[in-house]
mmCIF file of C-alpha atoms in Angstrom:
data_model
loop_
_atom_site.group_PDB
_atom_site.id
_atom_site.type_symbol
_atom_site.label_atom_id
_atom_site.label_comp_id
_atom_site.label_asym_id
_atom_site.label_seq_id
_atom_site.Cartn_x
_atom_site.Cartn_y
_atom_site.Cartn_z
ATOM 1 C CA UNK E 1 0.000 0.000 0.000
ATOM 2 C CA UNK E 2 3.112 2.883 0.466
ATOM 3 C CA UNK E 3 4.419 2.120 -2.342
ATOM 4 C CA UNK E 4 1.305 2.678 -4.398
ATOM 5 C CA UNK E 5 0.869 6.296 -2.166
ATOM 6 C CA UNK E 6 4.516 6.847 -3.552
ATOM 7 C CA UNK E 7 3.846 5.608 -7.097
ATOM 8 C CA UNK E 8 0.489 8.080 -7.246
ATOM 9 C CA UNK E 9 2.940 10.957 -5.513
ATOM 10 C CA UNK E 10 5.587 10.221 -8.095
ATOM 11 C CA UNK E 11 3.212 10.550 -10.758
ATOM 12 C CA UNK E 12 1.411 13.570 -9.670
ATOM 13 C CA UNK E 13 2.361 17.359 -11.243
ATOM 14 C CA UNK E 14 4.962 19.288 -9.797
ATOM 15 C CA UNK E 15 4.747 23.023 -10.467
ATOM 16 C CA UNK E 16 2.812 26.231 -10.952
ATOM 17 C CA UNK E 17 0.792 27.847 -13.552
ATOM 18 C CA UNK E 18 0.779 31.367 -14.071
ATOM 19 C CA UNK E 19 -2.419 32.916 -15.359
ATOM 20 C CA UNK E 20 -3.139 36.151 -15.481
ATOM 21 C CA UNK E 21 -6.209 38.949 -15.396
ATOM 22 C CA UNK E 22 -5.747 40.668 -18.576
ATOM 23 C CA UNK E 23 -3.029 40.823 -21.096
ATOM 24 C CA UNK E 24 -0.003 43.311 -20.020
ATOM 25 C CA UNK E 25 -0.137 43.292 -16.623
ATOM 26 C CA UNK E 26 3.706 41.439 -15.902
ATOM 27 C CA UNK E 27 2.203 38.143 -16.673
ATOM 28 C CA UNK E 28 5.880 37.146 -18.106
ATOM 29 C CA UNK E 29 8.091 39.468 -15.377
ATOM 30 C CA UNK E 30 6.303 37.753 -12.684
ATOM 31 C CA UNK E 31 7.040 34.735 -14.040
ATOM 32 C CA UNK E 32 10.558 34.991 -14.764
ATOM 33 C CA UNK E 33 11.251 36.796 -11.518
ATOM 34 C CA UNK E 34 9.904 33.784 -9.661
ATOM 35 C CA UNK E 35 11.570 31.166 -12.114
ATOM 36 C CA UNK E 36 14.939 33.134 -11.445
ATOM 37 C CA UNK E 37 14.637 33.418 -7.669
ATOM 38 C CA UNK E 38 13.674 29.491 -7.540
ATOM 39 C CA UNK E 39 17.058 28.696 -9.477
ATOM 40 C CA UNK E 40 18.755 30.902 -7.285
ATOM 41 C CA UNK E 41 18.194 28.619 -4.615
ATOM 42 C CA UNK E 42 19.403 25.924 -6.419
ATOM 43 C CA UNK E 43 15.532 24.472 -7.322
ATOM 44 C CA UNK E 44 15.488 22.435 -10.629
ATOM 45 C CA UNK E 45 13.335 24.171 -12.416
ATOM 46 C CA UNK E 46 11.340 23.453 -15.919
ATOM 47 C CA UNK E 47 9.557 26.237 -17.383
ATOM 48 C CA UNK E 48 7.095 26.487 -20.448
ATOM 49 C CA UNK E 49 5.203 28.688 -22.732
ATOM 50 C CA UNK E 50 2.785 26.055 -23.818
ATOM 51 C CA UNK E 51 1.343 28.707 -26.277
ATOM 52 C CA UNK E 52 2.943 32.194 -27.611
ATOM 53 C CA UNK E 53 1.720 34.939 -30.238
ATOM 54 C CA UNK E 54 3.167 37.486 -31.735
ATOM 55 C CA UNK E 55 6.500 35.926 -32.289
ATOM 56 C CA UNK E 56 8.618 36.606 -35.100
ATOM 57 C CA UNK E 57 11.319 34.459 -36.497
ATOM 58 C CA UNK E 58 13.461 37.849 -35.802
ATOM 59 C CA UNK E 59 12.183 38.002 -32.435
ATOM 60 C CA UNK E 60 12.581 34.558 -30.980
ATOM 61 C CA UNK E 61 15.032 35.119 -28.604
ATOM 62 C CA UNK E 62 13.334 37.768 -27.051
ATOM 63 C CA UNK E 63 9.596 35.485 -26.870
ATOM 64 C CA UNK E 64 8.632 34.700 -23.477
ATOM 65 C CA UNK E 65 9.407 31.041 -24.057
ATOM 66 C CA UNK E 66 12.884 31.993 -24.434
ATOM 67 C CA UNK E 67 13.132 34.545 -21.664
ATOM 68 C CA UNK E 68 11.834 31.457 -19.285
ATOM 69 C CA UNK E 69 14.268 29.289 -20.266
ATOM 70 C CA UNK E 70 17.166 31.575 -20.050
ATOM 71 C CA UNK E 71 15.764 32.102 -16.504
ATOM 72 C CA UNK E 72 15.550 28.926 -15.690
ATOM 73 C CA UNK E 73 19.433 27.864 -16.827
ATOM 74 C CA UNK E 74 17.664 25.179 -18.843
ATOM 75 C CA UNK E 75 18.741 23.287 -21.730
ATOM 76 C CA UNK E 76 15.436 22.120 -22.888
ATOM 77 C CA UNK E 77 14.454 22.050 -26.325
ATOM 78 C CA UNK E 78 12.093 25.502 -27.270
ATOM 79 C CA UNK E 79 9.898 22.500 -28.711
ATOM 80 C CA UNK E 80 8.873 21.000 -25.317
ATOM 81 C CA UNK E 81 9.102 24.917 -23.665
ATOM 82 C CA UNK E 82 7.144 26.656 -26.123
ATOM 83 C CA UNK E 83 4.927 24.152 -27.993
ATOM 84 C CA UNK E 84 3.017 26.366 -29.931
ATOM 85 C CA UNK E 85 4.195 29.898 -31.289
ATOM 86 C CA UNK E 86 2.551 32.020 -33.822
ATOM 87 C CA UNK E 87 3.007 34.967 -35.625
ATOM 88 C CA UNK E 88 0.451 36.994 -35.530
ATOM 89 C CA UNK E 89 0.037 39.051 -32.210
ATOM 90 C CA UNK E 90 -4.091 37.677 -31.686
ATOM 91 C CA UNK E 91 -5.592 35.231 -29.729
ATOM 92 C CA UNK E 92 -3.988 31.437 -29.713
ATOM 93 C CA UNK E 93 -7.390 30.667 -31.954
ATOM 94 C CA UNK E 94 -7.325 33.506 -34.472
ATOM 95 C CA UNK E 95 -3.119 33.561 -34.557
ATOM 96 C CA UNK E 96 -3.010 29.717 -35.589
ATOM 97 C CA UNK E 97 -5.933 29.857 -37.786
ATOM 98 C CA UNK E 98 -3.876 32.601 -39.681
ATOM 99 C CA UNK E 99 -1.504 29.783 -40.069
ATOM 100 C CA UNK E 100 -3.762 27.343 -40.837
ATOM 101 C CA UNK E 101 -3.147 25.486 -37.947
ATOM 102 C CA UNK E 102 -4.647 23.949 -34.714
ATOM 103 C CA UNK E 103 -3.809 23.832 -31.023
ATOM 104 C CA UNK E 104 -3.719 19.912 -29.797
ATOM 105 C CA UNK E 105 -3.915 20.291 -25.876
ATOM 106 C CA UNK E 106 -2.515 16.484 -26.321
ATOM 107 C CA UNK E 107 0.837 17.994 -27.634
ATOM 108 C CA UNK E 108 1.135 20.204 -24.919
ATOM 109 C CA UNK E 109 0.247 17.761 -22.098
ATOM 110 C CA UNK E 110 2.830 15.402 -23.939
ATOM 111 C CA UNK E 111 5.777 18.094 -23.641
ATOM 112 C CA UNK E 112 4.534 19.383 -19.935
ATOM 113 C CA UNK E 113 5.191 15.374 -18.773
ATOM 114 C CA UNK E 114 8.190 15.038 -20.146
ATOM 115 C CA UNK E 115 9.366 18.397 -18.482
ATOM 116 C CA UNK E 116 7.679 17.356 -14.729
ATOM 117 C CA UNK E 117 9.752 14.096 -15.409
ATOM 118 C CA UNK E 118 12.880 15.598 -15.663
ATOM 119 C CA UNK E 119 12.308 18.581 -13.607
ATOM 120 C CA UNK E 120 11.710 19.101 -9.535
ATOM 121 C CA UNK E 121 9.054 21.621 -10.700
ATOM 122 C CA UNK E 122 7.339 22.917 -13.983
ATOM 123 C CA UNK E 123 6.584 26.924 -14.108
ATOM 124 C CA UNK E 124 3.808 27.123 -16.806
ATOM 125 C CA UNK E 125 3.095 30.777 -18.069
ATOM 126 C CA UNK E 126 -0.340 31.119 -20.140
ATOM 127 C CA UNK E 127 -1.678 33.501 -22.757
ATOM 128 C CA UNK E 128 -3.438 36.349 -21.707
ATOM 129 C CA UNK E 129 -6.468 35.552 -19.305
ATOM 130 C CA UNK E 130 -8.636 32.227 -18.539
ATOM 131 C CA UNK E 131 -11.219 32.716 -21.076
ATOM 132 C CA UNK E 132 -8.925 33.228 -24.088
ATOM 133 C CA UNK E 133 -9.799 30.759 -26.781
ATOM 134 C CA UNK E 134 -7.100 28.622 -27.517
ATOM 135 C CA UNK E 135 -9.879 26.522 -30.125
ATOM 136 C CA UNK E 136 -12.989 26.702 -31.122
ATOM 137 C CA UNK E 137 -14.356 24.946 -27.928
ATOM 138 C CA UNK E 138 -11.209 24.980 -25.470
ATOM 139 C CA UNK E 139 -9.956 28.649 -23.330
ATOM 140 C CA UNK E 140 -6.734 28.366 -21.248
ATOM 141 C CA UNK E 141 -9.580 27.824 -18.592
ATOM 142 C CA UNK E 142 -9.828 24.375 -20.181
ATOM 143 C CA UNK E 143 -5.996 23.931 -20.393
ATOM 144 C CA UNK E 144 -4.970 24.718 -16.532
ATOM 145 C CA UNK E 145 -7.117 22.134 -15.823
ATOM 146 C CA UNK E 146 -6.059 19.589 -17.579
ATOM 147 C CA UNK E 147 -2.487 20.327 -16.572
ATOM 148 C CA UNK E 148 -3.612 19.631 -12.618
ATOM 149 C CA UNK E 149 -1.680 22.475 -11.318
ATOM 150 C CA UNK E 150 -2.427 25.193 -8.752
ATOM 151 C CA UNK E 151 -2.468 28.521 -10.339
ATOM 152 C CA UNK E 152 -0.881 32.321 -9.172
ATOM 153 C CA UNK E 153 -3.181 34.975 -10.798
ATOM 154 C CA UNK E 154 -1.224 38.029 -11.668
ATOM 155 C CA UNK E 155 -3.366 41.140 -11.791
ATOM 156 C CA UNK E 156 -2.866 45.200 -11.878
ATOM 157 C CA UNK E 157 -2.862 47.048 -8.772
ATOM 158 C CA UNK E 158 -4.609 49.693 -9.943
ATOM 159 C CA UNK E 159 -8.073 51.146 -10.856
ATOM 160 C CA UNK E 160 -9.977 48.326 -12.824
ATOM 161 C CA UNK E 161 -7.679 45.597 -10.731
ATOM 162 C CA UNK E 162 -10.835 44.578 -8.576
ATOM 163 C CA UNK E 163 -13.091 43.800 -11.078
ATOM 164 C CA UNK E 164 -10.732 41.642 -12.971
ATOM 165 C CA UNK E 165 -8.991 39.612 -10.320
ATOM 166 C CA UNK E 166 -12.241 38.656 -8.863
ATOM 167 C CA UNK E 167 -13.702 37.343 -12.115
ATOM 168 C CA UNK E 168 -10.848 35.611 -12.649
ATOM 169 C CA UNK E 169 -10.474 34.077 -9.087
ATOM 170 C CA UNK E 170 -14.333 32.877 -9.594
ATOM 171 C CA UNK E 171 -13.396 31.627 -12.827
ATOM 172 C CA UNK E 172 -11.290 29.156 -11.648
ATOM 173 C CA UNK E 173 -12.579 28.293 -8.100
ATOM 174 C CA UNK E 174 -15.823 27.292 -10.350
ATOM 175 C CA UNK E 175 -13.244 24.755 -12.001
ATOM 176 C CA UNK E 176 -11.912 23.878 -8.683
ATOM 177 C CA UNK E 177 -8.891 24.565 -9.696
ATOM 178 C CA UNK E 178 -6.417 25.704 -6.429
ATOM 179 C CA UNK E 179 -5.282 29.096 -6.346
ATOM 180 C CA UNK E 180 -1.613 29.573 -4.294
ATOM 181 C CA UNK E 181 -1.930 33.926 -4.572
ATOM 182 C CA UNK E 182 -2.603 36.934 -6.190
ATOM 183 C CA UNK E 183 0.425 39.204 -7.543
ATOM 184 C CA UNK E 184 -0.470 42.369 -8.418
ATOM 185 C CA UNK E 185 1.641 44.601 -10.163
ATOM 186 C CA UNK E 186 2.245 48.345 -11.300
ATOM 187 C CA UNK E 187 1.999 47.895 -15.031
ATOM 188 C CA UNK E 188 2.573 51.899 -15.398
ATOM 189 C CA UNK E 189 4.261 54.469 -13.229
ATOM 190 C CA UNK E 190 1.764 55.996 -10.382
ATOM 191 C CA UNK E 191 2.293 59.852 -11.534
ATOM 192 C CA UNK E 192 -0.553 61.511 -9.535
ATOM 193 C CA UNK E 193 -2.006 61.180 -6.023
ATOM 194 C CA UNK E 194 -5.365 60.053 -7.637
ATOM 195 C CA UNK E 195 -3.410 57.020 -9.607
ATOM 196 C CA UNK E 196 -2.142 56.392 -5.827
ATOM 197 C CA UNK E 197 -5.292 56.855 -3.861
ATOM 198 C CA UNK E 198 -6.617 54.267 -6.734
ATOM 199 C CA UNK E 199 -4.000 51.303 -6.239
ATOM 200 C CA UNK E 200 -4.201 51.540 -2.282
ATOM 201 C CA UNK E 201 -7.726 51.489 -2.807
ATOM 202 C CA UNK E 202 -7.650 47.828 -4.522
ATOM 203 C CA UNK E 203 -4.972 46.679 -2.700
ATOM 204 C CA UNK E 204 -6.984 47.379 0.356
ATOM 205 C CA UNK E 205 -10.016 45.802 -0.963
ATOM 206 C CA UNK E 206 -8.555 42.997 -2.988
ATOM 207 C CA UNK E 207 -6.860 41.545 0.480
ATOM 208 C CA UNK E 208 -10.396 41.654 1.985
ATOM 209 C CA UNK E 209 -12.405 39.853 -0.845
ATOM 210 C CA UNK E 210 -9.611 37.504 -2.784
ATOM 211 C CA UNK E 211 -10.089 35.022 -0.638
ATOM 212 C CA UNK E 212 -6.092 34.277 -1.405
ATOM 213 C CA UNK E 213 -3.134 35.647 -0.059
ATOM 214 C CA UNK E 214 -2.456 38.697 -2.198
ATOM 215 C CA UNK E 215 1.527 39.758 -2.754
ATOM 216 C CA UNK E 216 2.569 42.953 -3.624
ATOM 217 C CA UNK E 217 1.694 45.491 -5.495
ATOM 218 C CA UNK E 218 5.248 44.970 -7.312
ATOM 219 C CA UNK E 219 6.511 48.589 -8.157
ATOM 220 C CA UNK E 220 6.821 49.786 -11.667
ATOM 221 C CA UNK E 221 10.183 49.170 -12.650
ATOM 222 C CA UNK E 222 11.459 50.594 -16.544
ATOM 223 C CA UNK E 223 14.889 49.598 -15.881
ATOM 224 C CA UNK E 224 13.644 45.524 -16.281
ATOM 225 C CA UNK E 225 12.433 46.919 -19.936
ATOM 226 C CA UNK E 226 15.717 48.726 -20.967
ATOM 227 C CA UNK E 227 18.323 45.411 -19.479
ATOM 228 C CA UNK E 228 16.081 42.516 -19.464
ATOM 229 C CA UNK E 229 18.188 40.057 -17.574
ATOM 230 C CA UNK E 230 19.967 42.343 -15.195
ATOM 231 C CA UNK E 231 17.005 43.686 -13.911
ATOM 232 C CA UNK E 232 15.353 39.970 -13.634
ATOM 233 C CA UNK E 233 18.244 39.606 -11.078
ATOM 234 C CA UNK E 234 17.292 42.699 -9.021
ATOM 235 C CA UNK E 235 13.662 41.685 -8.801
ATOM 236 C CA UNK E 236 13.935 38.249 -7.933
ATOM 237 C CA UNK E 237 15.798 39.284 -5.229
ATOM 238 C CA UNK E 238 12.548 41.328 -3.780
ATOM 239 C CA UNK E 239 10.582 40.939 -1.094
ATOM 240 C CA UNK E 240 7.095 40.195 -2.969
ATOM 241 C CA UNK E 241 9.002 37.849 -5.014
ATOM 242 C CA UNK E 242 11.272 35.782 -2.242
ATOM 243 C CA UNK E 243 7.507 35.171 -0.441
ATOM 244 C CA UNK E 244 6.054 34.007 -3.997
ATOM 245 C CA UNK E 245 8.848 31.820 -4.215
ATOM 246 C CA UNK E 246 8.049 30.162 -0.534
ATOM 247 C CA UNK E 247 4.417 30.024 -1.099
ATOM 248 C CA UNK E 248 4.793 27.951 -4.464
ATOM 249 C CA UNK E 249 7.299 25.716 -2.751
ATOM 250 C CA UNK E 250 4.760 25.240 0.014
ATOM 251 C CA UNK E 251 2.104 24.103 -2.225
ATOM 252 C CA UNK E 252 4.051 20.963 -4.031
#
């Protein structure tokens, strides 16, 4: 009978997906911060961008797939990190129709297992929010839960955050799906005492009604923008980030 628990343990997913409230909110930053600070504890980690628009064959190395892995110190093939890239910068249905091609959730569960396998964790980073169609009848909704891993929502700290990382939060507790925190960032600089007012306004309120532990707001930072990996260093070394870091390693 133990060895069966350890043979159902063994099997089970190891990681974190990383879902987010709306499109540009750090989705990516998050998730590299937290994928850097994890290695720089000397975790094994896997990472993947199971599906990616708006990539170019000019801009490959600078696709989120790419920045993940170059987080991560990996040598895995882009193939099993980033399973799915398109060019057009749409949704994963209307970017891979453009190419005349479809998303198999098979391919992508195929590449995920043989990542857990070789990997303490996986860090999984998804496309835009829940409900983005990824095919005609699947959203990443569909796709977190068929990967069977808790899920860190990242959302904006600032006027509209509420409304959005609530939704989302419902979203997937209607899936069951568990939810380890929600990041919020400062996608933009806070340049009046309204804009201020506004984000300690949601902050406040989003720590009474997530239901989840809430971590941040992460401060706007333009120097991660101008030297990618440099700053990555600097902001995995943050607060916010070092306590994401413990509550994903808590929830294996």
């Amino acid at each position: 009978m133990r060895r069966t628990k350890q043979l159902a343990t063994a099997s089970r997913p190891h990681g974190i997906f990383i879902t987010a409230t709306d499109t540009g909110v750090g989705k990516t930053l998050v998730t590299s911060a937290l994928v850097t600070c994890l290695a720089q504890r000397g975790i094994d980690v896997g990472v993947m961008k199971p599906i990616e628009t708006g990539v170019s064959r000019l801009s490959q190395t600078q696709s989120d797939g790419a920045r993940l892995r170059r987080a991560a110190g990996g040598h895995d093939s882009m193939a099993e990190v980033s399973p799915y890239t398109f060019q057009l910068a749409v949704s994963p249905l209307v970017a891979a129709r453009a190419e005349g091609k479809t998303v198999h959730v098979a391919t992508i569960l195929r590449a995920f297992r043989a990542l857990n396998q070789r990997h303490r964790l996986v860090i999984a980073e998804g496309a835009g929010g829940v409900y983005v169609p990824i095919t005609q009848v699947l959203t990443m909704l569909n796709l977190i839960h068929q990967m069977k891993l808790p899920v860190v929502v990242v959302g904006r700290s600032g006027l509209g955050g509420i409304n959005h990382a609530l939704l989302t939060l419902h979203a997937l507790r209607r899936q069951k799906i568990p939810i380890v925190a929600l990041v919020l960032t400062q996608p933009r600089p806070l340049r009046t005492k309204i804009a201020r007012v506004q984000e300690q306004s949601t902050v406040r309120l989003l720590k009474r009604l997530a239901g989840v532990p809430v971590v941040g707001p992460l401060s706007y930072n333009p120097g991660v923008n101008r030297n990618w990996d440099k700053g990555l260093i600097r902001l995995a070394r943050t607060a916010p980030i070092k306590k994401l870091a413990k509550m994903v390693l808590a929830s294996e």
